[in-house]
Coordinates of C-alpha atoms in Angstrom, one line a residue:
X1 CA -39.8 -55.3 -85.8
X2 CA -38.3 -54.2 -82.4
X3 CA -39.8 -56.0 -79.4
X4 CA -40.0 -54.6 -75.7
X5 CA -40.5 -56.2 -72.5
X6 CA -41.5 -54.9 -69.7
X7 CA -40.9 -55.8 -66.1
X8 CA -40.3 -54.4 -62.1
X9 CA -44.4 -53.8 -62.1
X10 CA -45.9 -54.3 -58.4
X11 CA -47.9 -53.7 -55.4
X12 CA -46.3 -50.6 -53.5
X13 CA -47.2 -48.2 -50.2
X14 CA -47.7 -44.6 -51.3
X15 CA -44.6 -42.8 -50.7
X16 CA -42.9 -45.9 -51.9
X17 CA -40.5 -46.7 -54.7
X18 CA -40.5 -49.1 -58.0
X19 CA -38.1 -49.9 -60.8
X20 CA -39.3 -50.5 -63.9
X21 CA -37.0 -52.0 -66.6
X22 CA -37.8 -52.5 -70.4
X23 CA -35.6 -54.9 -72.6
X24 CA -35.3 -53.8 -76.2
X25 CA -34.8 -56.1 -78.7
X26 CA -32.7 -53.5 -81.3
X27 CA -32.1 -50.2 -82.0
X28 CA -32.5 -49.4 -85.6
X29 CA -31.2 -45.7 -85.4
X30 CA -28.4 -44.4 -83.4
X31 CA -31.0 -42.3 -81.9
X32 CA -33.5 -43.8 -81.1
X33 CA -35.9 -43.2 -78.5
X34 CA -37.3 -45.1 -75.6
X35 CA -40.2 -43.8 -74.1
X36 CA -42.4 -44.7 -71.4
X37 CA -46.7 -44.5 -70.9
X38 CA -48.9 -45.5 -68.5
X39 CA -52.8 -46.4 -68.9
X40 CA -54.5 -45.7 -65.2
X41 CA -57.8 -48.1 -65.0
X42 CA -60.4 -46.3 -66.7
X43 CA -58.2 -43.7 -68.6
X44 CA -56.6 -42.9 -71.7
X45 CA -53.0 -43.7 -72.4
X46 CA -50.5 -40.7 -71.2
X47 CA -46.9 -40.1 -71.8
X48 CA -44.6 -40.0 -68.8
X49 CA -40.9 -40.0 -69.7
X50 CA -39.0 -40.2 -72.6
X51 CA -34.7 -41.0 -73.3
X52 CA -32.2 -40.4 -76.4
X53 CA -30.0 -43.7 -76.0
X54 CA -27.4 -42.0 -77.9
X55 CA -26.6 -39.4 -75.7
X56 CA -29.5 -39.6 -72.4
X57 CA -31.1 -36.4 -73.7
X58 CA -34.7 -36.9 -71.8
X59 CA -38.2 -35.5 -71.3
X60 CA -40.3 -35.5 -68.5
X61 CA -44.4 -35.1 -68.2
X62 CA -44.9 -32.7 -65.5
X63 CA -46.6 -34.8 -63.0
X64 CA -43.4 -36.8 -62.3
X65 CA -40.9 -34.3 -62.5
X66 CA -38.8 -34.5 -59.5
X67 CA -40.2 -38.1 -58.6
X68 CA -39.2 -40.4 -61.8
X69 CA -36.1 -40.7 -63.6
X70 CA -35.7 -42.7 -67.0
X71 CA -32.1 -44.1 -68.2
X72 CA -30.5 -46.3 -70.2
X73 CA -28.3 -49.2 -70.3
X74 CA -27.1 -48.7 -74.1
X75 CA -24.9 -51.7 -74.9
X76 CA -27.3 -54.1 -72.8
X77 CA -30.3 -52.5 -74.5
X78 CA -31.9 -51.9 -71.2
X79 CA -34.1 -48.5 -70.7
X80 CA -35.3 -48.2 -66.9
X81 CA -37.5 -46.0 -65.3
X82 CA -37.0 -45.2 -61.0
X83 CA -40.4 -44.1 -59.7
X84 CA -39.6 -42.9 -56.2
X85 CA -42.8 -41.1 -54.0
X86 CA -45.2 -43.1 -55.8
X87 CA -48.6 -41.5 -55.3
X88 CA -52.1 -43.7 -55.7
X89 CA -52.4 -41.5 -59.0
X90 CA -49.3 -42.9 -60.2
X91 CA -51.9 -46.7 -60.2
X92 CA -51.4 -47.9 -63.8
X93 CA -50.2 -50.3 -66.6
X94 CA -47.2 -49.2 -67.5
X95 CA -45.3 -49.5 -71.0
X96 CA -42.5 -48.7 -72.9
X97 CA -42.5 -48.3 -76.7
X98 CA -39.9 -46.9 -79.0
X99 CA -39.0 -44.8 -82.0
X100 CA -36.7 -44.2 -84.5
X101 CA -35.6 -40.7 -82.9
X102 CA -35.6 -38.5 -80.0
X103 CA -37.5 -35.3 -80.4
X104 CA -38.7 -34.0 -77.1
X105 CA -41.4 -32.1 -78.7
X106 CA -43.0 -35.3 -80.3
X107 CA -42.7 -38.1 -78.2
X108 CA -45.8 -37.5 -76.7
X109 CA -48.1 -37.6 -79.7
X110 CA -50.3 -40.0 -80.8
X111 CA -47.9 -42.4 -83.2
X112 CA -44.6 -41.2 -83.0
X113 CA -43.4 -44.5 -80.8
X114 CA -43.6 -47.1 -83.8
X115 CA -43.1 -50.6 -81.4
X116 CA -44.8 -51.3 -77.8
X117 CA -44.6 -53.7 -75.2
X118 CA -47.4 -55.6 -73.9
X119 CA -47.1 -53.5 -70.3
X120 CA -46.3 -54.3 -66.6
X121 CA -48.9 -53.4 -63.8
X122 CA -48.3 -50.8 -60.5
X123 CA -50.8 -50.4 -58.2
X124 CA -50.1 -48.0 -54.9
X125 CA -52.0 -48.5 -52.4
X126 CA -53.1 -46.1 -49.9

């Protein structure tokens, strides 16, 4: 089974920045896809970005367009995701999970990502 770790989580100013990283464990499929969610206290789970490691081929959740960017490390098996503007909205346990392809029309739903980490905390404060 693939195993994630997730790190970078903190306690950051609005209009601040973080780094999150996620260390993979494999890749079973040249394509595979590394995805990160976030849980904010009190609410459901909700996608946020998504990469191809192949070929960087990404997806984005509207509410971090234009303030997030995901990418990959492919040979060190390192998927990262630069949160830059960080709004108190953005407060959540963050993870990254993964699946055996990249379809940007999927990676959101419910059980496409087949493996999980156990999350990293970021908190914005005011």
């Amino acid at each position: 089974e693939v195993q994630l770790v997730e790190s970078g989580g903190g306690l950051v100013q609005a209009g601040g920045s973080l780094r999150l990283s996620c260390a993979v464990s494999e890749y079973t499929f040249d394509d595979a896809a590394v995805g990160w969610f976030r849980q904010p206290p009190g609410k459901e789970r909700e996608a946020v970005a998504c990469i191809s490691v192949s070929d960087g081929r990404s997806d984005y959740v509207d509410s971090v367009k234009g303030r997030f960017t995901i990418s990959n490390d492919y040979l060190n098996k390192m998927v990262y995701l630069q949160m830059n503007n960080l709004k108190t909205d953005d407060t959540a346990a963050y993870y990254c999970a993964a699946a055996p392809i990249f379809m940007a029309n999927h990676w959101r739903q419910s059980g496409f990502m087949t493996s999980w980490g156990k999350g990293t905390l970021v908190t914005v404060s005011p």
